[in-house]
Coordinates of C-alpha atoms in Angstrom, one line a residue:
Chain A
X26 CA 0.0 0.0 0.0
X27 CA 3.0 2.3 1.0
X28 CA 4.9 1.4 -2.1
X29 CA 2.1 2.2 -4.7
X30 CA 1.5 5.4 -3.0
X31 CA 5.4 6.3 -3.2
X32 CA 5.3 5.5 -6.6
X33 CA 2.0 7.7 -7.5
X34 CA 3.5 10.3 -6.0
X35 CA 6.7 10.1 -7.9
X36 CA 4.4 10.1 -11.0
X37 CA 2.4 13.4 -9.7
X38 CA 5.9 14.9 -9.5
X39 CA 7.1 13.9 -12.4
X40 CA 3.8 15.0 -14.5
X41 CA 3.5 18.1 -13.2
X42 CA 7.0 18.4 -14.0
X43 CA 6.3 18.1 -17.5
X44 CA 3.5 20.1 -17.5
X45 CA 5.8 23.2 -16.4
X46 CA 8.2 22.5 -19.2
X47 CA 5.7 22.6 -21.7
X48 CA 3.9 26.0 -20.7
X49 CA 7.6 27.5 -20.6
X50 CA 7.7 26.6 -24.3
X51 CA 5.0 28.3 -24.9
X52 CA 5.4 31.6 -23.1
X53 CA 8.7 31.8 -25.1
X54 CA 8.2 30.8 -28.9
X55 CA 4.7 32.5 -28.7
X56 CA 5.8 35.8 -31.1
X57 CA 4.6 38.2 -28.9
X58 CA 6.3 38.2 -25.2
X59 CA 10.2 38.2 -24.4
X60 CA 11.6 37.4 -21.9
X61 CA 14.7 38.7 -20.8
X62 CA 17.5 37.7 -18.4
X63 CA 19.2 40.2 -16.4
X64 CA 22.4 39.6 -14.7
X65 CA 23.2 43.1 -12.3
X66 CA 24.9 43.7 -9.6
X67 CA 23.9 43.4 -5.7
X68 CA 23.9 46.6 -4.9
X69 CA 21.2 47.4 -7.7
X70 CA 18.2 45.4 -6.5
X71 CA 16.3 47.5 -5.0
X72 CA 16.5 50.2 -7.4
X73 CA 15.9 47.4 -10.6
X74 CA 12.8 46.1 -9.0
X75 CA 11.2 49.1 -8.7
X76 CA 12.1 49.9 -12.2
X77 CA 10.8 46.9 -13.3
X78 CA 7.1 47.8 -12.9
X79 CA 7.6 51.3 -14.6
X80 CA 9.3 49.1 -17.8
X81 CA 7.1 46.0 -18.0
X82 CA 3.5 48.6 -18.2
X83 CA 5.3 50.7 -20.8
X84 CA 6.5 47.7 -22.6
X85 CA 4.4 44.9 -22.3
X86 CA 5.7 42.9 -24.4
X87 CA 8.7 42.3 -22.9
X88 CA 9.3 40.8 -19.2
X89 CA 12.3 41.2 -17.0
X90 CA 13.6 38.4 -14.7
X91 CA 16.9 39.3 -12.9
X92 CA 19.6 37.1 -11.3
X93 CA 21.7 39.5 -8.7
X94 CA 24.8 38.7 -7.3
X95 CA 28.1 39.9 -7.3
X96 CA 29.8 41.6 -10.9
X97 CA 32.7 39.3 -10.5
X98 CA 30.8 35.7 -10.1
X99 CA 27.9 37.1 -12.7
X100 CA 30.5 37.2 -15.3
X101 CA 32.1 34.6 -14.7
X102 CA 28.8 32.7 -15.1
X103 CA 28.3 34.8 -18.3
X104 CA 31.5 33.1 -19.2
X105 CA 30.5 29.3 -18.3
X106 CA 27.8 30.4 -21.2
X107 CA 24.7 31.6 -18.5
X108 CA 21.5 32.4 -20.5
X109 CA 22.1 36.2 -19.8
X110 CA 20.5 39.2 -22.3
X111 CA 22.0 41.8 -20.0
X112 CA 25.0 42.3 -18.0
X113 CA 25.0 45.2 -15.6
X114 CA 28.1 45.3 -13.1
X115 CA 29.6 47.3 -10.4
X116 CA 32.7 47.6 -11.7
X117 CA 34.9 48.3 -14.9
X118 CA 36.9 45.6 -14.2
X119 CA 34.4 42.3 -14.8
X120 CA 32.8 44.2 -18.0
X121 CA 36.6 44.9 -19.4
X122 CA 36.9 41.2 -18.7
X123 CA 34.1 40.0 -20.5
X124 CA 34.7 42.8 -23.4
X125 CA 38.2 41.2 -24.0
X126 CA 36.4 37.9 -24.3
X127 CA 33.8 39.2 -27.2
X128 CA 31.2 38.3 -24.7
X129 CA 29.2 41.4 -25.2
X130 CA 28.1 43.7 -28.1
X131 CA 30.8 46.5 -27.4
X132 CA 28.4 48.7 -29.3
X133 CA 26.2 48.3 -26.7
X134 CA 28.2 49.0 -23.3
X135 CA 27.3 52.5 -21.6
X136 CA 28.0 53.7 -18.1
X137 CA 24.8 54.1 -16.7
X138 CA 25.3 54.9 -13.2
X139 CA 28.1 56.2 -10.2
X140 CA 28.2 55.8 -7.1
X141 CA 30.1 57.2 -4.1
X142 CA 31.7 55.6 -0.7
X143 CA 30.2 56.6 2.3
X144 CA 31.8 56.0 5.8
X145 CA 28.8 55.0 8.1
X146 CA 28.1 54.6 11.6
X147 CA 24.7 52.9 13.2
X148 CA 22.1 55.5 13.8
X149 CA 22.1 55.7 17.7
X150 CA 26.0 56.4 17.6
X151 CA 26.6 59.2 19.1
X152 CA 29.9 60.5 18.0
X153 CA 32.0 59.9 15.3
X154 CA 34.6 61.4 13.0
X155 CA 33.4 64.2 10.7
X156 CA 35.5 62.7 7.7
X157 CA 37.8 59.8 6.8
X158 CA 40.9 61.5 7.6
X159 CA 39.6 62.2 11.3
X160 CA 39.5 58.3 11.5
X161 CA 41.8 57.8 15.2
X162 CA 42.4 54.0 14.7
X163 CA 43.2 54.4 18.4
X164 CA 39.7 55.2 19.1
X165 CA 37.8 52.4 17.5
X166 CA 37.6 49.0 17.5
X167 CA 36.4 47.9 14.0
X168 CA 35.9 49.0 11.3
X169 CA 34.3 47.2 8.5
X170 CA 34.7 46.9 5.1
X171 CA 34.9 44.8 2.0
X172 CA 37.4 42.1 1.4
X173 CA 39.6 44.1 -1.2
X174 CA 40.6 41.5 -3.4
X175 CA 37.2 40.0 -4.2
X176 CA 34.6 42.9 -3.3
X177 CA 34.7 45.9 -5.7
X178 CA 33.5 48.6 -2.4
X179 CA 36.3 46.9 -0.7
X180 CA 39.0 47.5 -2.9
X181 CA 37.5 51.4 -3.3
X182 CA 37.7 51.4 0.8
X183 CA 41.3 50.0 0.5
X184 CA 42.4 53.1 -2.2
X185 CA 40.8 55.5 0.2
X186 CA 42.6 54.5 3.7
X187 CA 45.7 54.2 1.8
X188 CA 45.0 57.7 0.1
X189 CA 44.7 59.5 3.6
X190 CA 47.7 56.9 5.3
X191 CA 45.1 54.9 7.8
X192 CA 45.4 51.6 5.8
X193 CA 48.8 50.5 7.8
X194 CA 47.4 52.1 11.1
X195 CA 44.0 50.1 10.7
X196 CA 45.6 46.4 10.2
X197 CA 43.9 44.2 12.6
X198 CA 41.0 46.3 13.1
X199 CA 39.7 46.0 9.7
X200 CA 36.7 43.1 9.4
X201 CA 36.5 42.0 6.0
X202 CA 32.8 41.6 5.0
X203 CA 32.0 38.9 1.7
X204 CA 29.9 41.6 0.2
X205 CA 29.1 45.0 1.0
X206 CA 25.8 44.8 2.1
X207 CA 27.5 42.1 5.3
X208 CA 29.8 45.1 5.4
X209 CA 26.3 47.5 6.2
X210 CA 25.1 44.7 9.0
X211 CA 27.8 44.6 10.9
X212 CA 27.7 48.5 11.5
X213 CA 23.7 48.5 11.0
X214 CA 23.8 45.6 14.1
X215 CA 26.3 47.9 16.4
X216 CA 29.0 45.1 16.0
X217 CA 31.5 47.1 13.8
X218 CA 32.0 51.2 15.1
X219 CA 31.9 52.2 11.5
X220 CA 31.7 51.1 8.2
X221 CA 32.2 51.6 4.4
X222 CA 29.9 50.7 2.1
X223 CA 28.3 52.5 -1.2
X224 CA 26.2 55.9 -0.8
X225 CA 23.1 54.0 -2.2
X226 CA 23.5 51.1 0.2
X227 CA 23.5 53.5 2.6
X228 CA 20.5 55.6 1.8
X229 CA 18.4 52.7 1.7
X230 CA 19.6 51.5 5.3
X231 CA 17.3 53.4 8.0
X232 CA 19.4 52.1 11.0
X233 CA 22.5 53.5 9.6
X234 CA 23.6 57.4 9.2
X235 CA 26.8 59.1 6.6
X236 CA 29.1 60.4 8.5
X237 CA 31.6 61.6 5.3
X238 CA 31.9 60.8 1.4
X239 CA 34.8 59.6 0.2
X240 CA 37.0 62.4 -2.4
X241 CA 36.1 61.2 -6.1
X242 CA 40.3 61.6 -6.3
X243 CA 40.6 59.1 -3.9
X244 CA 39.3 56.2 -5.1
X245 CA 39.0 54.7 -8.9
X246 CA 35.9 55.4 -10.5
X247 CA 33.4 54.0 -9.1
X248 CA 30.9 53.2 -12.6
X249 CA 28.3 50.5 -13.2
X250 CA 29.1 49.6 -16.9
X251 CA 26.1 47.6 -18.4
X252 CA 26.0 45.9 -21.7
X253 CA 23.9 43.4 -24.1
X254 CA 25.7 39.8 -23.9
X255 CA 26.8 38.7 -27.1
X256 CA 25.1 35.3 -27.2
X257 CA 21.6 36.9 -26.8
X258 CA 18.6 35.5 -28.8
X259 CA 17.1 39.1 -28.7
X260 CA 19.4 41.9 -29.2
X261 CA 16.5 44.6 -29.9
X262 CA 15.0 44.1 -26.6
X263 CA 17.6 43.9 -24.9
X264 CA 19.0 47.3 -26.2
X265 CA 15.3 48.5 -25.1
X266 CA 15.8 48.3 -21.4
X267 CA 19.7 49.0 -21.3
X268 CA 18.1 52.8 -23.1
X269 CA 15.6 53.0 -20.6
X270 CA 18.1 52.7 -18.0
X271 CA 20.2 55.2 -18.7
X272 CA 17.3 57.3 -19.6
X273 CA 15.1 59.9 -17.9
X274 CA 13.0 57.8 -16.1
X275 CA 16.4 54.7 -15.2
X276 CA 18.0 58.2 -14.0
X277 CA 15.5 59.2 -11.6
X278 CA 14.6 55.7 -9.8
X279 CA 18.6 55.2 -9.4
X280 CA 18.7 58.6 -8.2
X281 CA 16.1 57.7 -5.5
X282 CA 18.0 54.5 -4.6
X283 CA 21.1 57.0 -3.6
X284 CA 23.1 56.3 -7.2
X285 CA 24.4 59.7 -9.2
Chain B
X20 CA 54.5 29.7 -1.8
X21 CA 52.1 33.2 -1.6
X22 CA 51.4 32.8 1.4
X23 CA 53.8 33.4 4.0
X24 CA 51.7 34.2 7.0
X25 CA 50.7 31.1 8.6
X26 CA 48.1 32.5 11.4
X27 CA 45.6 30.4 9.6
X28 CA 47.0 27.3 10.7
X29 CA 47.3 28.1 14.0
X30 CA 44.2 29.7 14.7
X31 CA 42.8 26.5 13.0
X32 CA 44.5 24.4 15.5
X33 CA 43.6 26.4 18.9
X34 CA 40.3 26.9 17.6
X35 CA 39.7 23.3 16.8
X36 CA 41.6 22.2 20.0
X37 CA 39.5 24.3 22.8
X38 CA 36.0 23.4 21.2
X39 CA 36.5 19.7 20.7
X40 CA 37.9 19.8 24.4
X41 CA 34.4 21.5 25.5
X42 CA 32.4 19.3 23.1
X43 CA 33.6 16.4 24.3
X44 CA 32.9 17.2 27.9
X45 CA 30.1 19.1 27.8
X46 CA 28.7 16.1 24.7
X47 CA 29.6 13.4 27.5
X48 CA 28.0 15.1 30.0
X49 CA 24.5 15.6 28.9
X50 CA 24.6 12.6 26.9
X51 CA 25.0 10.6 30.2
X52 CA 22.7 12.8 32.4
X53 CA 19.8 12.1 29.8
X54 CA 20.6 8.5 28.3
X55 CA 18.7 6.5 30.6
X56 CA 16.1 8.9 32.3
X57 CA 12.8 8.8 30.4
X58 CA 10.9 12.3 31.7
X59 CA 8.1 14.9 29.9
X60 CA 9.8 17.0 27.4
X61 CA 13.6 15.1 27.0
X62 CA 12.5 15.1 23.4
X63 CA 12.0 18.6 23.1
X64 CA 15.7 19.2 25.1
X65 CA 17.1 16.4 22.7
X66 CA 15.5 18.4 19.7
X67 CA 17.0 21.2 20.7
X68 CA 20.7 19.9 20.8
X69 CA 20.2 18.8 17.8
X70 CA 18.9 22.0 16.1
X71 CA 22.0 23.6 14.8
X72 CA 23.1 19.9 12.8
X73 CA 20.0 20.7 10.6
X74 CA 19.9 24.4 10.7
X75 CA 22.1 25.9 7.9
X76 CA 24.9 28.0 9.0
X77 CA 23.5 31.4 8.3
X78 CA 20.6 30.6 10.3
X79 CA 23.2 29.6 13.6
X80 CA 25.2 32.7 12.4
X81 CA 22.0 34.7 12.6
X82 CA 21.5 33.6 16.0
X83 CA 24.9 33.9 17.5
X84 CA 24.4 37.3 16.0
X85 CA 21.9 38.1 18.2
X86 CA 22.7 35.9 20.9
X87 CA 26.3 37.7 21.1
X88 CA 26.4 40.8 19.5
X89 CA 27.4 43.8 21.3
X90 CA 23.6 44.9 21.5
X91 CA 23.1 41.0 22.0
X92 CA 21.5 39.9 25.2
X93 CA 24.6 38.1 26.8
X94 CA 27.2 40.0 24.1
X95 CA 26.0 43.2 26.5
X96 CA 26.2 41.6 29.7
X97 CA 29.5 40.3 28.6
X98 CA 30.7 43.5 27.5
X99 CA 29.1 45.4 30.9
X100 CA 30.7 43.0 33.5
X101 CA 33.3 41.3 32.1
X102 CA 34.7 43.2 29.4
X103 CA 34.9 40.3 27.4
X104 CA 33.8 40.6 23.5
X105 CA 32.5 37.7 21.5
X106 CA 31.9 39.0 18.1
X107 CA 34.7 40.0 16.0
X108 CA 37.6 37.5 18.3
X109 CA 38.7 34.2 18.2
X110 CA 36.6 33.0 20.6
X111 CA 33.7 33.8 18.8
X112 CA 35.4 31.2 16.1
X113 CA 35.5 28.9 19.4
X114 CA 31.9 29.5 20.3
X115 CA 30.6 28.8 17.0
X116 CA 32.4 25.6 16.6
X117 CA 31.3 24.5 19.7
X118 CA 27.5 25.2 18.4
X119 CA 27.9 23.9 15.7
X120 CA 29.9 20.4 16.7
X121 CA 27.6 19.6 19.9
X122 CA 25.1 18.3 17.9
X123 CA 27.5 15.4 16.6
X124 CA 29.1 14.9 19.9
X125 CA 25.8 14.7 21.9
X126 CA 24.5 12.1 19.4
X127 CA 27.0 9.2 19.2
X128 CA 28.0 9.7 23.2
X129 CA 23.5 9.2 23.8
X130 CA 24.1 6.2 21.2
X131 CA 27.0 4.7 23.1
X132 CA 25.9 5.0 26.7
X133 CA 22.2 3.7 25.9
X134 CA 24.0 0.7 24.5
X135 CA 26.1 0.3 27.7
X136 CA 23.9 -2.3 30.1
X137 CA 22.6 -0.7 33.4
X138 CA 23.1 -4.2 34.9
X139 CA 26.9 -4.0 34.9
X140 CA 26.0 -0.7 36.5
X141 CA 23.7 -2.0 39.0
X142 CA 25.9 -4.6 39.7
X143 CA 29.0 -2.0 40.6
X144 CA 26.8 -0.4 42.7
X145 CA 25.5 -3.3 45.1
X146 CA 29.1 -4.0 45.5
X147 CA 29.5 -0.4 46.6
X148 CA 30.8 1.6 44.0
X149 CA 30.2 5.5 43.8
X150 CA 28.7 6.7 41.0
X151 CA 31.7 8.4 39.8
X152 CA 33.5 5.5 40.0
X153 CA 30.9 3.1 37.7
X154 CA 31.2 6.1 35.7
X155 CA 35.0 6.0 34.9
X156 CA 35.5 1.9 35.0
X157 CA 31.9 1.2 33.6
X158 CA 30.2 3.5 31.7
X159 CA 33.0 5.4 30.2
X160 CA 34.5 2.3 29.2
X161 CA 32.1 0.3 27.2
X162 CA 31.0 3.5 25.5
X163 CA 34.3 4.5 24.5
X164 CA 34.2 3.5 20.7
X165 CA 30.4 5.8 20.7
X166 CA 32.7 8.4 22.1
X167 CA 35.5 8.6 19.9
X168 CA 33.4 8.6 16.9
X169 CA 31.7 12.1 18.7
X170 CA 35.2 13.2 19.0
X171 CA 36.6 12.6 15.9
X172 CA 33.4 13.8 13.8
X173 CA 33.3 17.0 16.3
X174 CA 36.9 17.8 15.4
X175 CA 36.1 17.4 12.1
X176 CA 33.0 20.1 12.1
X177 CA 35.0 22.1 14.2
X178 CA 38.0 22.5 11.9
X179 CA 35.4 23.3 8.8
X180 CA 33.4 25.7 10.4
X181 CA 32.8 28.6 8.1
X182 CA 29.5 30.2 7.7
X183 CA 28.6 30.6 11.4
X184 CA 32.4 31.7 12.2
X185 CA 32.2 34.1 9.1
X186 CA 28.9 36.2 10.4
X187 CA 30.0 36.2 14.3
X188 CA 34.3 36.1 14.1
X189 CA 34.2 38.1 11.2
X190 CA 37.5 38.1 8.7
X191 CA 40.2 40.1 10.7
X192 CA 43.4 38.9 8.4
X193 CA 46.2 37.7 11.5
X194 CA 42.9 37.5 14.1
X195 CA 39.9 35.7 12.9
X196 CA 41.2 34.3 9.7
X197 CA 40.6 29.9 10.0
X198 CA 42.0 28.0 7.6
X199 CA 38.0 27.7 5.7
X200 CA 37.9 31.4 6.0
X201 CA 41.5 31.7 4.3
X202 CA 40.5 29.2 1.6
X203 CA 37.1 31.0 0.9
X204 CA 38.7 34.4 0.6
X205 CA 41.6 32.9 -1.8
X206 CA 39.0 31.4 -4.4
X207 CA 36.9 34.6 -4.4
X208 CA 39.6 36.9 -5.5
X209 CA 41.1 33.9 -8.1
X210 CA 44.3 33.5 -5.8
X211 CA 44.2 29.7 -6.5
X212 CA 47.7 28.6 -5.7
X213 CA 47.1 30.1 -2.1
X214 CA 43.6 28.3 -1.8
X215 CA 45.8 25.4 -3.0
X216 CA 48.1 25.6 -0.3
X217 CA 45.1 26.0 2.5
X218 CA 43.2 23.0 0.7
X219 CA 46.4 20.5 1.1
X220 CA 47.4 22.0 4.9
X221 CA 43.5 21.1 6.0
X222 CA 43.5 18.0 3.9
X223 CA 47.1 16.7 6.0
X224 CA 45.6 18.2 9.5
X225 CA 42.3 16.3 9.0
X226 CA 44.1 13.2 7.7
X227 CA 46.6 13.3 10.6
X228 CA 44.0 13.9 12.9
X229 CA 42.1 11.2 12.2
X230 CA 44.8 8.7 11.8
X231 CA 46.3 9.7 15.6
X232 CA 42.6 9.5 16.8
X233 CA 42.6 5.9 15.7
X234 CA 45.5 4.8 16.7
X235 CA 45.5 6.4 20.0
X236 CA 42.1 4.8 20.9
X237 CA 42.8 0.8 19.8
X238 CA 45.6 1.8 22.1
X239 CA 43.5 2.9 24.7
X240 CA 41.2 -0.3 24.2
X241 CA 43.9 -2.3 25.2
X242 CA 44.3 -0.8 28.1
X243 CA 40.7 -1.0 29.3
X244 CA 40.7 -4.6 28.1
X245 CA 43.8 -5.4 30.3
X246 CA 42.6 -3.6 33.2
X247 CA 38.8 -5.8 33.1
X248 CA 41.1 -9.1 32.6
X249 CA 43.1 -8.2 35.7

């Protein structure tokens, strides 16, 4: 009795299974809806999904499914052949790697967004230094930022303490967060003093306050590059939503979200 | 070889070290308190040792987080009275370790010492032996191979631990930084000859481990079994 129940149920799985496979088919050989695959950076999710709403009313024939994640492990999946239309990254770097490999249209590529570093400190703090270069490492205990080597914001934190002479000073009170937005816990939860993380993470953080923006000089330029993958079965469309990001209405939401 | 610095290895070491010790005692311990009481609600405590084997490690993370955090509820009685901070220090590596390892230590020492028969006990006892002493040349004993397979699979957890360690230890390169942390970091920024390095230094430390473990214990056997024949 068990067993034929077991093996129903494996063939309720496995049907319905099927069933999903077919109506994906469907959705995307019918003539009149694309899809398209976005691959962006982390730090843009909040601002993309509420773009997405804006973009799928105005254009309803295409639809927008996103896969966030870090710029340098989205390209390399981009790389490994991922079913991306769009690439938008956080830094030069991973789209100058992926250029180089005539994985995107280079036609295509435009810098539609900049951001700034912001050194942060959780709301209730009561002081703090007024700028980076007030930073007394002799005052704090932590301070938290991206793991330079394999976080973009880290390695912009890195150019910065170097640029105003803390980066020696610091060793051994620096907490290298994964990505940026552990880098924004640690300070939001009180566990680092301070913290630095992107101007947009940190305008869409309520338990955290700026306490200084990091000198454009300081720092390498801190872009998000976005481009239309090469392999793409639909370059139009994909063109369509990289031009309504940098456009009027792209500008504005990312302007909200803290991005210049 | 790119690396250099070898804090990795021995942080690795005294981390694994100090939470196998407390595993082991504090596995042993409530494994033998509980193993042959039957009472309203052991399953619920026995669910909740167990928790953090099925949990994944964000979610202990999460909780340590809390749990230990300066703003935490002991992290700020820690830091008021003792001036002792968890988060962000090596013994936060300990403490998750320890979480995370109990699990598999409490288990196998329950396993062994239900398996031990409370007649040999009984018997010890009507001949007027203390409890601690049935204990040590009884329970102990017979339970011994249940025991070592706790230690050797808490060691073994211990010296892995990487998510929970991550969120509450932090990476503080020549503080925090565990051989797992070390490794993870390497691969992320594409240094693979130093994640190379990490992978065959844990690969040796586990083997060796293991290998001693083994050997130490048949050894150990041996003795118990000499002593009994006596």
């Amino acid at each position: 009795m068990r067993k034929t129940l077991m093996i129903l149920c494996f063939c309720c799985i496995a049907f319905l299974g099927g069933c999903n496979k077919e109506t994906e088919g469907n959705t995307t050989s019918s003539s009149d809806q694309y899809e398209i695959m976005i691959s962006a950076a982390a730090s843009l999710t909040d601002a993309l999904t509420e773009l997405q709403k804006t973009f799928e009313t105005e254009h309803p024939d295409i639809q927008l499914s996103f896969n966030f994640g870090s710029s340098g492990k989205l390209a390399t999946q981009i790389e490994q052949g991922a079913p991306a239309d769009v690439f938008l990254s956080a830094s030069e770097q991973d789209m100058d790697r992926l250029e180089e490999g005539n994985l995107i249209d280079q036609n295509s590529r435009i810098d539609f967004a900049k951001n700034t570093l912001a050194l942060i400190a959780a709301q209730n703090r009561e002081s703090g230094p007024k700028s980076f270069e007030a930073i007394d490492p002799s005052k704090l205990q932590h301070l938290a930022i991206g793991e330079p080597d394999s976080v973009p914001a880290g390695r912009y934190s890195k150019q910065v303490l170097e640029e105003v002479g803390l980066w020696e000073p610091l060793q051994g009170k620096l907490v290298l967060g994964s990505d940026v937005r552990q880098v924004l816990t640690h300070v939001e939860m009180g566990n680092a003093d301070f913290g630095m993380v992107y101007s947009s993470d940190a305008a869409i953080s309520e338990k955290v306050k700026v306490l200084a923006i990091a000198d454009d000089n300081w720092h390498s330029p801190i872009v998000y590059p976005g481009a239309v993958v090469e392999k793409t079965k639909h370059p139009d469309k994909a063109q369509v939503f990289l031009e309504f990001l940098a456009g009027e209405e792209g500008k504005t939401v990312l302007h909200k979200y803290g991005f210049h | 070889m790119g690396s250099g610095d070898y804090t990795p290895l021995f942080l690795s070491l005294k981390v694994a070290a100090i939470s196998t010790t407390i595993v082991f005692i504090a596995g042993i311990f409530f494994a033998h308190l509980l193993a042959k009481r039957q009472f309203f609600g052991k399953s619920v405590i026995e669910s909740i040792f167990l928790l953090p084997l099925v949990l994944p490690p964000t979610v202990v993370g999460f909780g340590l987080l809390l749990l230990f955090g300066k703003n935490g509820w002991l992290g700020k009685w820690l830091l008021e009275w003792f001036d002792v901070q968890i988060v962000f220090s090596w013994i936060g590596a300990v403490i998750a370790s320890v979480v995370v390892s109990f699990p598999l230590m409490y288990q196998s020492s329950a396993a062994a010492f239900e398996h031990v028969d409370i007649r040999l006990e009984n018997a010890a006892r009507t001949m007027g032996a203390s409890n601690w002493r049935v204990f040590w040349t009884i329970a102990f004993p017979l339970a011994w191979p249940g025991l070592l397979a706790g230690l050797v699979l808490s060691f073994a957890r211990g010296l892995g631990e990487f998510g929970a360690t991550l969120m509450l230890a932090g990476y503080i390169p020549g503080k925090t930084d565990t051989i797992p942390m070390a490794i993870y970091f390497a691969v992320e920024s594409g240094h693979m000859e130093k994640a190379a390095f990490w992978v065959v230094i844990i690969v040796a430390l586990g083997f060796s481990a293991i290998t001693w473990l083994n050997w130490w214990s048949k050894r150990n056997m041996r003795r118990f079994a000499n002593e009994k024949g006596r």
